Amino acid sequence: MNNRHPRNENEPSFTQSAARQLLMLAAGAVVALVALMWLLQALASLVGSSTTAANAVDVQNNSITIAISTEPPQLNSTLATDASSGMILGHVMEGLLRMSMDDQLEPGIAERWEVTETQAKFWLRDNAKWSDGVAVTAHDFIFAWKTALKPETASEYAFLLYPIKNARAVNEGTIGLDQLGVYAPDDLTLIIDLERPVAFFDKMVTFQTYFPLREDFYLQTAGRYGADAQEMLYTGPFVITSWVHGASLLLERNPYYWDQAQINLSTINVGYITADATARLNFFKDQRIAETVLLAENLQEALKQRWHIRREQDGTLFFLEFNHRPSRSTRNYHLRRAIQLVVDMEELVYKVTKLPGYVPGESLFPAWLPGVEGKFREEFPAPKLQINHQQALEHLALAKQELGLQDIPPLALLAGDSAVADIQSEWLQAVLKTKLGLEIKIDKQIFKQRLAKMTSGDFDMVLAGWGPDYDDPLTFGDLFASWNLNNRGRYNNPDMDQLVSVAQNSVDAATRMQAFSDIQQLAFDDIVLLPMYERGVTYVIHPKLKNVKRRVIGADVDFTRAYIDPEGV
């Protein structure tokens, strides 16, 4: 509005004009105040109905509020590879089988099953439904597996389907999808012909790559399946009803889930997405979230508050992975060996990171994995490394000679953006500069971008981690096979591939474990990676929230069977 007024004889006096302006300003202020109040009310309504409720445990509405550290980057189960996505998928999707609260296999959508050396057969329950009320059928599993195996899908976890007859050839594009060894004689019977005997095949089907997809809905999303709440269908105990990207998600009870008697919560409100451990601690202290992990810097605060502190091993191995591509300096054995000889993981864990429950890394295989009769690492101890600065310098000189370099060019260290990643990457940078004179450039990235750079090979070294997909050493043992797309550094060694093949194809426990022992030794000798630590988790839970499950296999943290005890202390 033009507020310039021409001067004329009827123009009011200064006093009249000022009074009128004051009245107009006052009226405008009232209008603005009303508008502001309306806006705040609208925002409050939105907040109350979406995903940022402030109550950690809401007894009246049977709801909890939690925080997660990172936005789930991929909720399409044929493509998801990370723990954040896996945690959400574990609440909203269910496959043929699932892991029980005492970590045993139990029926899921399949009410019973049978596995022989040549075939697996699953009988689906007749009351399993999608979240729109449509029955789940055997055809939904077949469509999902074929989708994951299509070469154009480029699923990094397609290899987990390779036990199915012809799956690898389908994935490599040498034969058609119609030759995949899986079929459904009727809607509730699923038969899988196996490529080879797989003693643990039934354990594998609990993993997200084996989850079903319904063809009609998937095709309707035109390539956006899993990108938003409304572009997914669900088979699990909860559904996503709201997803504010980068901020929050709202999970509500699925009325069509077949096992309603086991589900207690009405709502799981992922009210906050932040990697800031201090912020999450303050949210917990202020009764805004029901659970949080503790780090070294906030453990004292937890002790001061006299909270009940819990500890678990989460089964995850963190490691320094090298890029073995021909264009990278780290392809050179002697450079990797020089780095191996100066990086002391006990110093990293006990003096630098100082996180409760963390254990220095010794092997590609974490200590919890089963062996022939006991634990694998008890039966096949990891090779021991002796830190040796002088030998490291000798290998560095050989590396420069073989690479034809006067000096090693700066090495790119890809790392996450968390406080822990900052501490570890800066320590590694200092050690390699002090001990070897190497220049390390830290490439700090948010989680989703770090995954993208790992996949494209845009690094020399990367701070990486691997959690188990199923309860067998092969879940770690095949990680550096040449065909495994999760082998981000593209390590390629026929000896490794042969050992992995033995572990895959044998059903004799002793033969398989010896193959894993040989893989363990080769990974050490050829410096495929440097094991850094096995992660422990120290955490606190609201006293009214019960039956929360920390898992080594599957979604962690698992709230699917949790309940609220109003009298809890």
Coordinates of C-alpha atoms in Angstrom, one line a residue:
M1 CA 0.0 0.0 0.0
N2 CA 1.3 3.4 -0.9
N3 CA 1.6 5.4 2.3
R4 CA 2.6 8.7 0.8
H5 CA -0.1 11.3 1.1
P6 CA -0.2 14.6 -0.9
R7 CA -0.3 17.7 1.2
N8 CA -3.5 19.8 0.9
E9 CA -5.7 22.2 2.7
N10 CA -7.8 19.5 4.3
E11 CA -4.8 17.7 5.8
P12 CA -5.3 17.3 9.5
S13 CA -3.2 19.0 12.0
F14 CA -0.1 17.3 13.4
T15 CA -1.9 16.4 16.6
Q16 CA -4.8 14.9 14.8
S17 CA -2.5 13.0 12.4
A18 CA -0.4 11.6 15.2
A19 CA -3.4 10.5 17.1
R20 CA -4.9 8.8 14.0
Q21 CA -1.5 7.1 13.3
L22 CA -1.4 5.8 16.9
L23 CA -4.9 4.4 16.6
M24 CA -4.0 2.8 13.3
L25 CA -0.8 1.4 14.7
A26 CA -2.7 0.0 17.7
A27 CA -5.3 -1.6 15.5
G28 CA -2.5 -3.1 13.4
A29 CA -0.8 -4.4 16.4
V30 CA -4.0 -6.1 17.6
V31 CA -4.5 -7.7 14.2
A32 CA -0.8 -8.8 14.2
L33 CA -1.2 -10.2 17.7
V34 CA -4.3 -12.1 16.8
A35 CA -2.6 -13.5 13.7
L36 CA 0.4 -14.5 15.8
M37 CA -1.8 -16.2 18.3
W38 CA -3.6 -18.0 15.5
L39 CA -0.3 -19.1 14.0
L40 CA 1.0 -20.3 17.3
Q41 CA -2.2 -22.2 18.0
A42 CA -2.0 -23.8 14.5
L43 CA 1.6 -24.8 15.1
A44 CA 0.8 -26.2 18.5
S45 CA -2.0 -28.2 16.8
L46 CA 0.4 -29.5 14.2
V47 CA 3.0 -30.4 16.8
G48 CA 0.4 -32.2 18.9
S49 CA -0.8 -34.2 16.0
S50 CA 2.5 -35.0 14.4
T51 CA 5.8 -36.2 15.8
T52 CA 7.3 -33.8 18.4
A53 CA 5.3 -34.4 21.6
A54 CA 7.3 -33.6 24.7
N55 CA 6.3 -36.5 26.9
A56 CA 8.9 -39.3 27.2
V57 CA 6.2 -41.7 28.4
D58 CA 2.6 -40.7 27.9
V59 CA 0.6 -43.1 30.1
Q60 CA -2.8 -41.7 29.0
N61 CA -2.1 -42.1 25.3
N62 CA 0.0 -45.2 25.6
S63 CA 2.8 -43.4 23.7
I64 CA 6.5 -43.0 24.0
T65 CA 8.8 -40.4 22.5
I66 CA 12.4 -41.4 21.4
A67 CA 15.3 -39.8 19.5
I68 CA 17.4 -41.4 16.8
S69 CA 20.8 -40.2 15.7
T70 CA 20.4 -40.0 11.9
E71 CA 17.6 -39.8 9.4
P72 CA 17.0 -43.2 7.8
P73 CA 18.4 -42.8 4.3
Q74 CA 16.6 -45.7 2.7
L75 CA 13.3 -47.4 3.7
N76 CA 13.0 -49.5 0.5
S77 CA 13.9 -52.9 1.9
T78 CA 15.5 -54.0 -1.3
L79 CA 18.1 -51.2 -1.1
A80 CA 18.5 -50.4 2.6
T81 CA 22.0 -51.2 4.0
D82 CA 22.4 -49.1 7.2
A83 CA 21.4 -49.6 10.9
S84 CA 19.3 -46.5 11.1
S85 CA 17.0 -47.6 8.2
G86 CA 17.1 -51.2 9.6
M87 CA 15.9 -50.0 13.0
I88 CA 12.8 -48.3 11.5
L89 CA 12.1 -51.1 9.1
G90 CA 12.3 -53.6 12.0
H91 CA 9.3 -51.8 13.6
V92 CA 7.1 -51.4 10.5
M93 CA 8.0 -54.6 8.5
E94 CA 8.0 -58.3 9.2
G95 CA 9.2 -61.1 7.0
L96 CA 8.7 -64.9 7.0
L97 CA 10.5 -65.3 10.3
R98 CA 11.6 -63.1 13.1
M99 CA 13.9 -63.1 16.2
S100 CA 12.2 -63.6 19.5
M101 CA 12.8 -61.6 22.7
D102 CA 15.2 -64.3 23.8
D103 CA 17.0 -64.2 20.4
Q104 CA 15.6 -67.4 18.9
L105 CA 13.9 -67.9 15.6
E106 CA 10.2 -67.8 15.7
P107 CA 7.3 -67.6 13.2
G108 CA 6.5 -64.3 11.5
I109 CA 4.3 -64.2 8.4
A110 CA 5.2 -67.9 8.0
E111 CA 3.5 -70.0 10.6
R112 CA 5.8 -72.9 10.0
W113 CA 8.8 -73.8 7.8
E114 CA 11.1 -76.7 6.7
V115 CA 14.6 -76.5 5.3
T116 CA 16.5 -79.4 3.7
E117 CA 19.8 -79.4 1.8
T118 CA 18.1 -78.7 -1.5
Q119 CA 14.9 -76.8 -0.6
A120 CA 13.2 -74.5 1.8
K121 CA 9.4 -74.4 2.2
F122 CA 7.4 -71.8 4.1
W123 CA 3.6 -72.0 4.9
L124 CA 2.2 -68.5 5.3
R125 CA -0.5 -67.7 7.9
D126 CA -3.9 -66.8 6.5
N127 CA -4.4 -63.8 8.7
A128 CA -1.2 -61.9 7.8
K129 CA -2.2 -58.6 6.1
W130 CA -0.7 -55.5 4.6
S131 CA -1.5 -52.2 6.3
D132 CA -4.3 -51.5 3.9
G133 CA -6.0 -54.8 4.8
V134 CA -5.0 -56.8 1.8
A135 CA -3.7 -60.4 2.5
V136 CA 0.0 -61.0 2.3
T137 CA 0.8 -63.8 -0.2
A138 CA 3.8 -65.8 -1.2
H139 CA 3.8 -63.8 -4.5
D140 CA 4.8 -60.7 -2.5
F141 CA 8.0 -62.4 -1.4
I142 CA 8.8 -63.6 -4.9
F143 CA 8.3 -60.1 -6.3
A144 CA 10.5 -58.5 -3.6
W145 CA 13.3 -60.9 -4.2
K146 CA 13.2 -60.6 -7.9
T147 CA 13.2 -56.8 -7.5
A148 CA 16.3 -56.9 -5.4
L149 CA 18.0 -59.2 -7.8
K150 CA 17.3 -57.2 -10.9
P151 CA 20.7 -55.8 -12.1
E152 CA 19.2 -52.4 -12.6
T153 CA 18.1 -52.3 -9.0
A154 CA 21.8 -52.3 -8.0
S155 CA 20.9 -53.7 -4.5
E156 CA 24.1 -53.9 -2.4
Y157 CA 22.5 -56.7 -0.4
A158 CA 21.4 -58.8 -3.4
F159 CA 24.1 -61.2 -2.5
L160 CA 22.2 -62.3 0.6
L161 CA 19.7 -63.9 -1.8
Y162 CA 22.4 -65.9 -3.6
P163 CA 21.5 -69.1 -1.7
I164 CA 18.4 -69.2 -3.9
K165 CA 19.0 -71.3 -7.0
N166 CA 20.1 -69.1 -9.9
A167 CA 20.0 -65.9 -7.9
R168 CA 23.6 -64.9 -8.6
A169 CA 23.2 -65.5 -12.3
V170 CA 20.0 -63.5 -12.3
N171 CA 21.7 -60.7 -10.4
E172 CA 24.6 -60.6 -12.8
G173 CA 22.2 -60.5 -15.8
T174 CA 23.2 -63.8 -17.4
I175 CA 19.8 -65.4 -17.1
G176 CA 16.3 -64.1 -16.8
L177 CA 14.2 -63.5 -13.7
D178 CA 11.9 -66.3 -14.6
Q179 CA 14.7 -68.8 -13.9
L180 CA 15.0 -67.8 -10.2
G181 CA 14.4 -71.0 -8.1
V182 CA 11.4 -69.8 -6.2
Y183 CA 7.7 -70.4 -6.8
A184 CA 4.3 -70.4 -5.1
P185 CA 1.9 -73.3 -5.8
D186 CA -0.7 -71.3 -4.0
D187 CA -1.1 -67.9 -2.2
L188 CA 0.1 -69.3 1.1
T189 CA 2.9 -71.7 0.1
L190 CA 6.4 -70.5 -0.8
I191 CA 9.0 -73.0 -2.1
I192 CA 12.7 -72.1 -2.6
D193 CA 15.1 -74.3 -4.4
L194 CA 18.6 -73.8 -2.9
E195 CA 21.7 -73.2 -5.0
R196 CA 23.7 -75.2 -2.4
P197 CA 23.1 -76.5 1.1
V198 CA 22.8 -73.6 3.6
A199 CA 22.7 -74.7 7.2
F200 CA 21.5 -71.3 8.3
F201 CA 19.1 -70.3 5.5
D202 CA 16.1 -69.9 7.9
K203 CA 18.2 -67.4 9.9
M204 CA 18.8 -65.3 6.8
V205 CA 15.2 -64.7 6.0
T206 CA 14.8 -62.5 9.1
F207 CA 16.9 -59.9 7.3
Q208 CA 15.3 -56.9 5.6
T209 CA 16.3 -57.9 2.0
Y210 CA 13.9 -60.9 2.4
F211 CA 11.0 -58.7 3.4
P212 CA 8.0 -58.7 1.0
L213 CA 6.8 -56.0 -1.4
R214 CA 3.4 -55.9 -3.0
E215 CA 3.7 -55.5 -6.7
D216 CA 0.7 -53.3 -7.5
F217 CA 1.6 -50.7 -4.8
Y218 CA 5.3 -50.8 -5.5
L219 CA 4.7 -50.0 -9.2
Q220 CA 2.3 -47.2 -8.4
T221 CA 5.0 -45.3 -6.6
A222 CA 6.9 -45.0 -9.8
G223 CA 10.4 -45.4 -8.3
R224 CA 9.7 -43.6 -5.0
Y225 CA 8.8 -46.6 -2.9
G226 CA 10.0 -45.9 0.7
A227 CA 10.7 -42.2 0.1
D228 CA 7.8 -41.0 2.3
A229 CA 5.3 -42.4 4.7
Q230 CA 2.5 -42.6 2.2
E231 CA 4.7 -44.3 -0.3
M232 CA 5.1 -47.5 1.7
L233 CA 3.0 -50.4 2.7
Y234 CA 3.6 -52.2 6.0
T235 CA 3.5 -55.8 7.3
G236 CA 4.9 -55.1 10.8
P237 CA 3.4 -54.1 14.2
F238 CA 3.6 -50.3 13.4
V239 CA 3.1 -48.0 10.4
I240 CA 4.6 -44.6 9.6
T241 CA 1.9 -42.0 9.7
S242 CA 4.1 -38.9 9.5
W243 CA 7.6 -38.3 8.3
V244 CA 9.1 -34.8 8.5
H245 CA 12.4 -35.4 6.8
G246 CA 15.4 -34.6 9.0
A247 CA 13.2 -33.9 12.0
S248 CA 10.8 -36.6 13.1
L249 CA 8.7 -39.7 12.3
L250 CA 5.5 -41.0 13.9
L251 CA 4.9 -44.7 14.2
E252 CA 1.4 -45.8 15.1
R253 CA 0.1 -49.3 15.8
N254 CA -0.9 -51.3 12.7
P255 CA -4.5 -52.4 13.1
Y256 CA -4.0 -55.1 10.5
Y257 CA -0.9 -56.7 12.1
W258 CA -1.6 -60.4 12.7
D259 CA -0.1 -60.7 16.2
Q260 CA -1.9 -57.9 18.0
A261 CA -1.7 -59.7 21.4
Q262 CA 2.1 -59.1 21.5
I263 CA 1.9 -55.4 20.8
N264 CA 1.3 -52.9 23.6
L265 CA 2.2 -49.4 22.6
S266 CA -0.1 -47.3 20.5
T267 CA 2.5 -44.8 19.3
I268 CA 6.2 -44.6 19.0
N269 CA 7.0 -40.9 18.4
V270 CA 10.5 -40.4 16.9
G271 CA 10.4 -36.8 18.1
Y272 CA 14.0 -35.9 17.5
I273 CA 16.7 -36.8 14.9
T274 CA 20.1 -35.6 16.2
A275 CA 23.6 -37.0 16.4
D276 CA 24.3 -34.6 19.4
A277 CA 24.7 -36.9 22.4
T278 CA 24.5 -34.0 24.9
A279 CA 21.2 -32.8 23.3
R280 CA 19.8 -36.3 23.7
L281 CA 20.9 -36.5 27.3
N282 CA 19.2 -33.2 28.0
F283 CA 16.0 -34.5 26.3
F284 CA 16.1 -37.5 28.6
K285 CA 16.7 -35.4 31.7
D286 CA 13.8 -33.1 30.7
Q287 CA 11.5 -36.1 30.3
R288 CA 11.2 -35.5 26.5
I289 CA 12.6 -38.9 25.4
A290 CA 12.3 -42.3 27.0
E291 CA 15.8 -43.8 26.2
T292 CA 19.2 -42.6 25.3
V293 CA 22.8 -43.8 24.8
L294 CA 25.5 -42.4 27.1
L295 CA 28.9 -41.4 25.9
A296 CA 32.0 -40.8 28.0
E297 CA 31.3 -37.0 28.2
N298 CA 27.8 -37.5 29.7
L299 CA 28.3 -40.6 31.8
Q300 CA 29.2 -38.5 34.9
E301 CA 25.9 -36.6 34.5
A302 CA 24.0 -39.9 34.4
L303 CA 25.7 -41.0 37.6
K304 CA 25.0 -37.7 39.2
Q305 CA 21.3 -38.1 38.4
R306 CA 21.4 -41.6 39.9
W307 CA 19.8 -43.2 36.9
H308 CA 19.8 -46.9 36.4
I309 CA 22.6 -47.4 33.8
R310 CA 22.6 -50.4 31.6
R311 CA 25.3 -51.9 29.4
E312 CA 25.2 -54.3 26.4
Q313 CA 27.5 -55.3 23.5
D314 CA 25.7 -54.5 20.3
G315 CA 27.7 -56.9 18.1
T316 CA 29.1 -54.2 15.8
L317 CA 32.7 -54.1 14.6
F318 CA 34.1 -50.7 13.6
F319 CA 37.2 -50.6 11.4
L320 CA 39.5 -48.5 9.2
E321 CA 38.8 -49.7 5.7
F322 CA 41.3 -49.1 2.9
N323 CA 40.5 -48.3 -0.7
H324 CA 42.2 -51.0 -2.8
R325 CA 41.3 -49.5 -6.2
P326 CA 44.2 -49.1 -8.7
S327 CA 44.0 -45.3 -8.6
R328 CA 44.6 -45.1 -4.8
S329 CA 47.9 -45.1 -2.9
T330 CA 46.3 -47.3 -0.3
R331 CA 46.3 -50.1 -2.9
N332 CA 50.0 -50.6 -1.9
Y333 CA 50.6 -53.4 0.6
H334 CA 53.6 -51.7 2.2
L335 CA 51.7 -48.4 2.8
R336 CA 48.9 -50.3 4.5
R337 CA 51.4 -52.3 6.5
A338 CA 53.2 -49.2 7.7
I339 CA 49.8 -47.8 8.9
Q340 CA 49.0 -51.1 10.6
L341 CA 52.3 -51.1 12.5
V342 CA 51.7 -47.6 14.2
V343 CA 48.0 -47.5 14.9
D344 CA 47.4 -48.8 18.5
M345 CA 43.8 -49.6 19.0
E346 CA 44.2 -50.1 22.7
E347 CA 45.3 -46.4 22.9
L348 CA 42.3 -45.4 20.8
V349 CA 39.8 -47.2 23.0
Y350 CA 41.2 -46.7 26.5
K351 CA 42.9 -43.3 26.2
V352 CA 41.2 -41.5 23.4
T353 CA 37.6 -42.6 22.8
K354 CA 37.1 -43.7 26.5
L355 CA 33.6 -45.1 25.9
P356 CA 32.2 -47.6 28.4
G357 CA 31.9 -51.1 27.1
Y358 CA 34.1 -50.6 24.0
V359 CA 36.7 -53.3 23.4
P360 CA 39.8 -52.9 21.1
G361 CA 39.4 -54.6 17.7
E362 CA 41.5 -57.6 17.0
S363 CA 39.7 -59.4 14.2
L364 CA 37.2 -59.1 11.3
F365 CA 35.1 -61.5 13.5
P366 CA 33.7 -60.0 16.8
A367 CA 34.1 -62.0 19.9
W368 CA 30.4 -62.9 20.3
L369 CA 30.1 -65.0 17.1
P370 CA 29.5 -68.8 17.5
G371 CA 32.1 -71.4 16.5
V372 CA 32.0 -75.2 16.4
E373 CA 31.1 -75.7 20.0
G374 CA 31.9 -72.5 21.8
K375 CA 32.7 -69.0 20.6
F376 CA 34.6 -68.7 17.4
R377 CA 37.4 -66.5 18.7
E378 CA 38.0 -68.8 21.7
E379 CA 38.5 -71.7 19.3
F380 CA 40.4 -69.7 16.7
P381 CA 42.2 -66.8 18.4
A382 CA 42.9 -63.6 16.4
P383 CA 46.4 -62.9 15.2
K384 CA 48.3 -60.6 17.5
L385 CA 49.8 -57.3 16.3
Q386 CA 52.9 -55.8 17.8
I387 CA 53.2 -52.0 17.3
N388 CA 56.7 -51.4 15.7
H389 CA 57.6 -47.9 14.6
Q390 CA 60.9 -48.8 13.0
Q391 CA 59.4 -51.6 10.8
A392 CA 56.6 -49.2 9.9
L393 CA 59.2 -46.7 8.5
E394 CA 60.9 -49.5 6.5
H395 CA 57.5 -50.4 4.9
L396 CA 56.8 -46.8 4.2
A397 CA 60.1 -46.5 2.3
L398 CA 59.2 -49.6 0.3
A399 CA 55.8 -48.1 -0.5
K400 CA 57.3 -44.9 -1.9
Q401 CA 59.7 -47.0 -4.0
E402 CA 56.9 -49.2 -5.4
L403 CA 54.6 -46.3 -6.1
G404 CA 57.4 -44.2 -7.6
L405 CA 56.8 -41.3 -5.3
Q406 CA 59.1 -39.0 -3.3
D407 CA 56.3 -38.5 -0.8
I408 CA 52.9 -40.1 -0.3
P409 CA 50.3 -37.6 -1.4
P410 CA 47.7 -36.5 1.2
L411 CA 45.3 -39.3 2.0
A412 CA 41.5 -38.6 2.2
L413 CA 40.0 -40.1 5.4
L414 CA 36.2 -40.3 5.1
A415 CA 34.5 -40.0 8.4
G416 CA 31.1 -39.3 10.0
D417 CA 30.0 -36.0 11.6
S418 CA 29.5 -37.4 15.2
A419 CA 31.5 -36.3 18.2
V420 CA 33.0 -39.8 18.4
A421 CA 34.0 -39.8 14.7
D422 CA 35.6 -36.4 15.2
I423 CA 37.7 -37.7 18.1
Q424 CA 38.8 -40.8 16.3
S425 CA 39.6 -39.2 12.9
E426 CA 41.6 -36.4 14.5
W427 CA 43.6 -39.0 16.6
L428 CA 44.3 -41.0 13.5
Q429 CA 45.4 -37.9 11.6
A430 CA 47.8 -37.0 14.4
V431 CA 49.2 -40.5 14.8
L432 CA 49.9 -40.9 11.1
K433 CA 51.5 -37.4 10.9
T434 CA 53.7 -37.9 13.9
K435 CA 54.7 -41.5 13.3
L436 CA 54.9 -41.6 9.5
G437 CA 54.8 -38.0 8.3
L438 CA 51.6 -38.7 6.3
E439 CA 49.2 -35.9 5.5
I440 CA 45.6 -36.9 6.3
K441 CA 42.7 -34.8 5.0
I442 CA 39.6 -35.5 7.0
D443 CA 36.5 -35.6 4.8
K444 CA 33.7 -35.1 7.4
Q445 CA 30.2 -36.0 6.0
I446 CA 26.7 -36.5 7.2
F447 CA 25.6 -40.1 7.4
K448 CA 23.8 -40.3 4.1
Q449 CA 26.6 -38.6 2.2
R450 CA 29.2 -40.7 3.8
L451 CA 27.4 -43.8 2.6
A452 CA 27.2 -42.4 -0.9
K453 CA 31.0 -41.6 -1.0
M454 CA 31.8 -45.1 0.3
T455 CA 29.8 -46.6 -2.5
S456 CA 31.4 -44.5 -5.1
G457 CA 34.9 -45.1 -3.7
D458 CA 35.6 -41.5 -3.0
F459 CA 38.1 -42.1 -0.2
D460 CA 41.5 -43.5 0.6
M461 CA 40.5 -44.7 4.1
V462 CA 37.1 -44.6 5.7
L463 CA 36.0 -45.1 9.3
A464 CA 33.4 -47.8 8.8
G465 CA 31.3 -50.2 10.8
W466 CA 29.5 -53.5 10.2
G467 CA 26.7 -55.0 12.3
P468 CA 25.5 -58.6 11.8
D469 CA 22.7 -59.4 9.4
Y470 CA 22.2 -63.0 10.7
D471 CA 23.6 -65.3 13.4
D472 CA 26.5 -66.9 11.6
P473 CA 30.2 -65.8 11.1
L474 CA 29.5 -65.6 7.3
T475 CA 27.7 -62.2 8.0
F476 CA 31.3 -60.8 8.6
G477 CA 33.3 -63.4 6.6
D478 CA 32.0 -62.6 3.2
L479 CA 32.4 -58.8 3.6
F480 CA 35.6 -58.6 1.5
A481 CA 34.7 -61.1 -1.2
S482 CA 35.2 -59.4 -4.6
W483 CA 31.5 -59.8 -5.5
N484 CA 30.2 -58.2 -2.3
L485 CA 29.0 -54.6 -3.0
N486 CA 29.5 -53.8 0.7
N487 CA 33.2 -54.3 0.0
R488 CA 33.5 -50.5 -0.5
G489 CA 37.2 -50.5 -1.0
R490 CA 36.9 -53.1 -3.7
Y491 CA 39.4 -55.6 -2.2
N492 CA 39.9 -58.3 -4.8
N493 CA 41.8 -61.5 -3.9
P494 CA 41.0 -65.0 -5.4
D495 CA 42.2 -66.6 -2.1
M496 CA 39.6 -64.6 -0.2
D497 CA 36.9 -65.6 -2.6
Q498 CA 37.9 -69.3 -2.4
L499 CA 37.8 -69.3 1.4
V500 CA 34.4 -67.5 1.4
S501 CA 33.1 -70.2 -1.1
V502 CA 34.2 -73.0 1.3
A503 CA 32.4 -71.3 4.2
Q504 CA 29.3 -70.8 2.0
N505 CA 29.1 -74.3 0.5
S506 CA 30.0 -76.6 3.4
V507 CA 27.5 -77.8 6.0
D508 CA 30.2 -79.2 8.2
A509 CA 30.8 -76.9 11.1
A510 CA 34.5 -77.7 11.6
T511 CA 35.2 -77.1 7.9
R512 CA 33.4 -73.8 7.9
M513 CA 35.1 -72.5 11.0
Q514 CA 38.5 -73.4 9.7
A515 CA 37.6 -71.4 6.5
F516 CA 36.7 -68.4 8.7
S517 CA 39.9 -68.8 10.6
D518 CA 41.8 -68.6 7.4
I519 CA 39.8 -65.5 6.3
Q520 CA 40.7 -64.0 9.7
Q521 CA 44.4 -64.6 9.0
L522 CA 44.3 -63.3 5.4
A523 CA 42.5 -60.1 6.4
F524 CA 45.3 -59.5 8.9
D525 CA 48.2 -60.5 6.7
D526 CA 47.1 -58.6 3.7
I527 CA 45.9 -55.6 5.8
V528 CA 42.4 -55.6 4.2
L529 CA 41.2 -53.5 7.1
L530 CA 42.3 -52.4 10.6
P531 CA 39.8 -53.6 13.2
M532 CA 39.3 -50.6 15.6
Y533 CA 36.8 -51.6 18.2
E534 CA 33.8 -53.7 19.1
R535 CA 31.1 -51.4 20.2
G536 CA 29.5 -51.5 23.6
V537 CA 26.3 -49.6 24.4
T538 CA 25.8 -47.8 27.7
Y539 CA 22.3 -46.4 28.0
V540 CA 19.4 -45.3 30.2
I541 CA 15.6 -46.0 29.9
H542 CA 12.7 -44.3 31.5
P543 CA 11.6 -46.4 34.6
K544 CA 8.0 -46.7 33.3
L545 CA 9.1 -48.2 30.0
K546 CA 9.5 -52.0 30.1
N547 CA 10.5 -54.8 27.8
V548 CA 12.7 -52.8 25.5
K549 CA 15.1 -55.1 23.6
R550 CA 18.7 -54.4 22.6
R551 CA 19.6 -56.7 19.7
V552 CA 22.8 -58.0 18.1
I553 CA 20.7 -59.4 15.3
G554 CA 17.9 -57.2 14.0
A555 CA 16.5 -53.8 14.8
D556 CA 18.3 -52.1 17.7
V557 CA 16.7 -50.5 19.7
D558 CA 13.6 -52.7 19.5
F559 CA 10.4 -51.2 21.0
T560 CA 8.0 -53.6 19.3
R561 CA 7.2 -55.5 22.4
A562 CA 7.7 -52.7 24.9
Y563 CA 5.0 -51.5 27.3
I564 CA 4.3 -48.8 29.8
D565 CA 4.0 -49.6 33.5
P566 CA 2.3 -46.7 35.2
E567 CA 3.8 -47.7 38.5
G568 CA 7.2 -48.3 37.2
V569 CA 10.2 -47.1 39.2

